Structures are given as C-alpha cells and as structure tokens.
GROMACS .gro file of C-alpha atoms in nm:
model
  185
    1UNK     CA    1  -0.002  -0.013  -0.001
    2UNK     CA    2   0.284   0.253   0.113
    3UNK     CA    3   0.469   0.185  -0.237
    4UNK     CA    4   0.133   0.263  -0.433
    5UNK     CA    5   0.090   0.588  -0.251
    6UNK     CA    6   0.475   0.690  -0.331
    7UNK     CA    7   0.396   0.609  -0.696
    8UNK     CA    8   0.070   0.802  -0.676
    9UNK     CA    9   0.275   1.101  -0.544
   10UNK     CA   10   0.549   1.086  -0.774
   11UNK     CA   11   0.325   1.062  -1.069
   12UNK     CA   12   0.132   1.384  -0.931
   13UNK     CA   13   0.451   1.558  -0.862
   14UNK     CA   14   0.578   1.481  -1.215
   15UNK     CA   15   0.272   1.580  -1.388
   16UNK     CA   16   0.251   1.910  -1.186
   17UNK     CA   17   0.605   1.976  -1.280
   18UNK     CA   18   0.542   1.923  -1.662
   19UNK     CA   19   0.226   2.125  -1.613
   20UNK     CA   20   0.393   2.425  -1.482
   21UNK     CA   21   0.633   2.429  -1.795
   22UNK     CA   22   1.006   2.543  -1.790
   23UNK     CA   23   1.194   2.520  -1.492
   24UNK     CA   24   1.250   2.878  -1.358
   25UNK     CA   25   1.533   2.932  -1.087
   26UNK     CA   26   1.345   3.114  -0.809
   27UNK     CA   27   1.495   3.442  -0.658
   28UNK     CA   28   1.543   3.258  -0.324
   29UNK     CA   29   1.766   2.990  -0.517
   30UNK     CA   30   2.009   3.242  -0.674
   31UNK     CA   31   2.010   3.480  -0.375
   32UNK     CA   32   1.807   3.750  -0.476
   33UNK     CA   33   1.647   4.028  -0.243
   34UNK     CA   34   1.292   4.053  -0.197
   35UNK     CA   35   1.107   4.352  -0.391
   36UNK     CA   36   1.052   4.679  -0.187
   37UNK     CA   37   0.695   4.692  -0.400
   38UNK     CA   38   0.541   4.534  -0.700
   39UNK     CA   39   0.281   4.622  -0.958
   40UNK     CA   40   0.040   4.359  -1.108
   41UNK     CA   41   0.097   4.257  -1.469
   42UNK     CA   42  -0.213   4.160  -1.655
   43UNK     CA   43  -0.251   3.861  -1.874
   44UNK     CA   44  -0.271   3.805  -2.255
   45UNK     CA   45  -0.004   4.078  -2.314
   46UNK     CA   46   0.085   4.175  -2.679
   47UNK     CA   47   0.467   4.203  -2.648
   48UNK     CA   48   0.774   3.991  -2.547
   49UNK     CA   49   1.067   4.226  -2.572
   50UNK     CA   50   1.450   4.062  -2.547
   51UNK     CA   51   1.720   4.249  -2.388
   52UNK     CA   52   2.075   4.174  -2.258
   53UNK     CA   53   2.229   4.295  -1.940
   54UNK     CA   54   2.529   4.410  -2.128
   55UNK     CA   55   2.734   4.301  -1.818
   56UNK     CA   56   2.920   3.978  -1.714
   57UNK     CA   57   2.855   3.644  -1.862
   58UNK     CA   58   2.819   3.339  -1.675
   59UNK     CA   59   2.811   2.949  -1.724
   60UNK     CA   60   2.755   2.815  -1.396
   61UNK     CA   61   2.476   2.833  -1.150
   62UNK     CA   62   2.709   2.994  -0.870
   63UNK     CA   63   2.861   3.260  -1.132
   64UNK     CA   64   2.512   3.347  -1.284
   65UNK     CA   65   2.376   3.406  -0.897
   66UNK     CA   66   2.663   3.666  -0.828
   67UNK     CA   67   2.575   3.856  -1.174
   68UNK     CA   68   2.244   3.830  -1.084
   69UNK     CA   69   2.290   3.981  -0.742
   70UNK     CA   70   2.489   4.250  -0.888
   71UNK     CA   71   2.237   4.354  -1.145
   72UNK     CA   72   1.964   4.347  -0.910
   73UNK     CA   73   2.162   4.568  -0.651
   74UNK     CA   74   2.256   4.809  -0.969
   75UNK     CA   75   1.876   4.822  -1.032
   76UNK     CA   76   1.756   4.897  -0.651
   77UNK     CA   77   2.046   5.085  -0.516
   78UNK     CA   78   2.165   5.276  -0.795
   79UNK     CA   79   1.823   5.342  -0.989
   80UNK     CA   80   1.595   5.316  -0.736
   81UNK     CA   81   1.374   5.081  -0.852
   82UNK     CA   82   1.192   4.817  -0.627
   83UNK     CA   83   1.348   4.512  -0.772
   84UNK     CA   84   1.545   4.382  -1.046
   85UNK     CA   85   1.415   4.518  -1.390
   86UNK     CA   86   1.329   4.210  -1.589
   87UNK     CA   87   1.050   3.949  -1.563
   88UNK     CA   88   1.310   3.670  -1.625
   89UNK     CA   89   1.658   3.634  -1.701
   90UNK     CA   90   1.879   3.357  -1.897
   91UNK     CA   91   2.223   3.252  -1.806
   92UNK     CA   92   2.520   3.082  -2.008
   93UNK     CA   93   2.446   2.777  -1.816
   94UNK     CA   94   2.099   2.776  -2.012
   95UNK     CA   95   1.895   2.831  -1.694
   96UNK     CA   96   1.584   3.068  -1.648
   97UNK     CA   97   1.633   3.260  -1.372
   98UNK     CA   98   1.325   3.462  -1.185
   99UNK     CA   99   1.354   3.838  -1.209
  100UNK     CA  100   1.022   4.005  -1.128
  101UNK     CA  101   0.869   3.698  -1.235
  102UNK     CA  102   0.501   3.610  -1.359
  103UNK     CA  103   0.240   3.887  -1.329
  104UNK     CA  104   0.450   4.135  -1.207
  105UNK     CA  105   0.536   4.460  -1.434
  106UNK     CA  106   0.889   4.499  -1.542
  107UNK     CA  107   1.085   4.798  -1.546
  108UNK     CA  108   1.292   4.704  -1.887
  109UNK     CA  109   1.123   4.919  -2.176
  110UNK     CA  110   0.966   5.247  -2.044
  111UNK     CA  111   0.638   5.302  -2.188
  112UNK     CA  112   0.594   4.911  -2.282
  113UNK     CA  113   0.632   4.776  -1.956
  114UNK     CA  114   0.254   4.737  -1.901
  115UNK     CA  115   0.211   4.571  -2.212
  116UNK     CA  116   0.504   4.331  -2.233
  117UNK     CA  117   0.721   4.077  -2.026
  118UNK     CA  118   1.083   4.154  -2.025
  119UNK     CA  119   1.335   3.886  -2.081
  120UNK     CA  120   1.732   3.934  -2.056
  121UNK     CA  121   2.025   3.740  -2.136
  122UNK     CA  122   2.327   3.775  -1.872
  123UNK     CA  123   2.617   3.915  -2.070
  124UNK     CA  124   2.724   4.149  -2.345
  125UNK     CA  125   2.606   4.021  -2.681
  126UNK     CA  126   2.774   4.259  -2.882
  127UNK     CA  127   3.057   4.031  -2.825
  128UNK     CA  128   2.927   3.727  -2.634
  129UNK     CA  129   2.752   3.443  -2.817
  130UNK     CA  130   2.438   3.289  -2.767
  131UNK     CA  131   2.463   2.903  -2.674
  132UNK     CA  132   2.207   2.674  -2.806
  133UNK     CA  133   2.081   2.583  -2.464
  134UNK     CA  134   2.015   2.963  -2.407
  135UNK     CA  135   1.818   2.997  -2.723
  136UNK     CA  136   1.618   2.687  -2.662
  137UNK     CA  137   1.543   2.828  -2.271
  138UNK     CA  138   1.431   3.139  -2.434
  139UNK     CA  139   1.203   2.978  -2.692
  140UNK     CA  140   1.067   2.745  -2.401
  141UNK     CA  141   1.011   3.016  -2.186
  142UNK     CA  142   0.803   3.212  -2.441
  143UNK     CA  143   0.608   2.898  -2.499
  144UNK     CA  144   0.547   2.864  -2.152
  145UNK     CA  145   0.434   3.240  -2.115
  146UNK     CA  146   0.184   3.160  -2.392
  147UNK     CA  147   0.040   2.852  -2.218
  148UNK     CA  148   0.022   3.023  -1.891
  149UNK     CA  149  -0.179   3.302  -2.036
  150UNK     CA  150   0.083   3.559  -1.975
  151UNK     CA  151   0.156   3.663  -2.332
  152UNK     CA  152  -0.128   3.605  -2.597
  153UNK     CA  153  -0.091   3.349  -2.881
  154UNK     CA  154  -0.016   3.624  -3.129
  155UNK     CA  155   0.219   3.829  -2.912
  156UNK     CA  156   0.494   4.047  -3.128
  157UNK     CA  157   0.867   3.998  -3.013
  158UNK     CA  158   1.074   4.289  -3.022
  159UNK     CA  159   1.439   4.348  -2.960
  160UNK     CA  160   1.486   4.604  -2.696
  161UNK     CA  161   1.646   4.865  -2.985
  162UNK     CA  162   1.288   4.814  -3.137
  163UNK     CA  163   1.146   5.040  -2.874
  164UNK     CA  164   1.382   5.246  -2.701
  165UNK     CA  165   1.723   5.408  -2.819
  166UNK     CA  166   1.991   5.140  -2.732
  167UNK     CA  167   2.211   4.899  -2.867
  168UNK     CA  168   1.992   4.628  -2.650
  169UNK     CA  169   1.987   4.340  -2.700
  170UNK     CA  170   2.316   4.341  -2.872
  171UNK     CA  171   2.430   4.252  -3.194
  172UNK     CA  172   2.440   3.857  -3.164
  173UNK     CA  173   2.104   3.838  -2.995
  174UNK     CA  174   1.956   4.107  -3.240
  175UNK     CA  175   2.092   3.864  -3.549
  176UNK     CA  176   1.924   3.569  -3.368
  177UNK     CA  177   1.544   3.683  -3.254
  178UNK     CA  178   1.504   3.814  -3.619
  179UNK     CA  179   1.460   3.448  -3.723
  180UNK     CA  180   1.227   3.364  -3.452
  181UNK     CA  181   0.828   3.328  -3.505
  182UNK     CA  182   0.673   3.627  -3.374
  183UNK     CA  183   0.939   3.864  -3.443
  184UNK     CA  184   0.838   4.169  -3.593
  185UNK     CA  185   1.057   4.429  -3.806
   0.00000   0.00000   0.00000
C-alpha cells in the first residue's frame, strides 16, 4: 500500500512539474532580495521584449547567481527601482532565472512595461555569443508564457532597440531573434 501511495505521489509531482512548464530558478535559489514593492501585470499581453544585461557573462549556477545579485543591486540601489528590472533572465548555463517573475510589471522598456514581459540574457551580446541551450531556454520560456496566458498566442517579439534608443539586446541576440516566429521588424 505504501509503495502505491508513493508511486501516486511521484506521478502527481511529475505531472504538476510538466504542467507548470519550464523550470525557473527562483529568486531565493539565486540569492536575490525581496522587492520593496510590486505592480501587478495583466494577462494576454501583446509583447515580449528581449534584452541583454550588457554586463558579465556566466556559465554556472553560482556565477550566474553572483551576476544576478549584481544586476539587482544596481537596479535597486543605484537606479532606485523596487526590484531587478526584468521578468526573467537567462544565463550562459541555459537556466532561466526569476527576475520579477510572472504577473509583475517589469522596468525594462519604459512605456512598454504594462504591455510586455521582459526577458534578458546575462552578458554583453555585442561580443558574447548565444549558446544553443540559451536559445532553447528562451523559446521554452516564451512558449510557457503563452501556455500560462501571460502573453497572447499572437504576441509580437521585439528586441529592446526596437522600442528604445539603445544597442540592446546586442548584435548577436539581434541577429538571432530576427529569425524567430513572432519577431516583427
């Protein structure tokens, strides 16, 4: 009887994990600070905006955690924002990291924040290059956002430079995302 209960629990846990979509390394797991306040973000948003942090590249969970804490400290302590600006960030290890997360408005693209989620790659992609695991993670995250209803199935994908005067998301990311479905020039 105990083994049947254990098997049932294992099946339920696995099915719940699959239903939740891509695994996101929580802010607690990477050592992030709690936000000082949040603003709710609606569902079925029309846009996803891709960024780079223009800082250090990382390849391990520990190194990415240090970079994430540095970015969050800069956003909160220097810029006065209530949290890290992006909804999610992707490291060179291919992991998706929680920034502001689901259903919380970011601070990543000025007037576009209420209408979009912001996904940033850790590094400077004017010279760093995207690895296949990072591309796959971003695409899985976008699919998960659609499945969760965070962005609409007909969302438009932009690079940050399309909505603001910036080099972001860097040349290498820019060249990559222009071939993705949903990208709009």
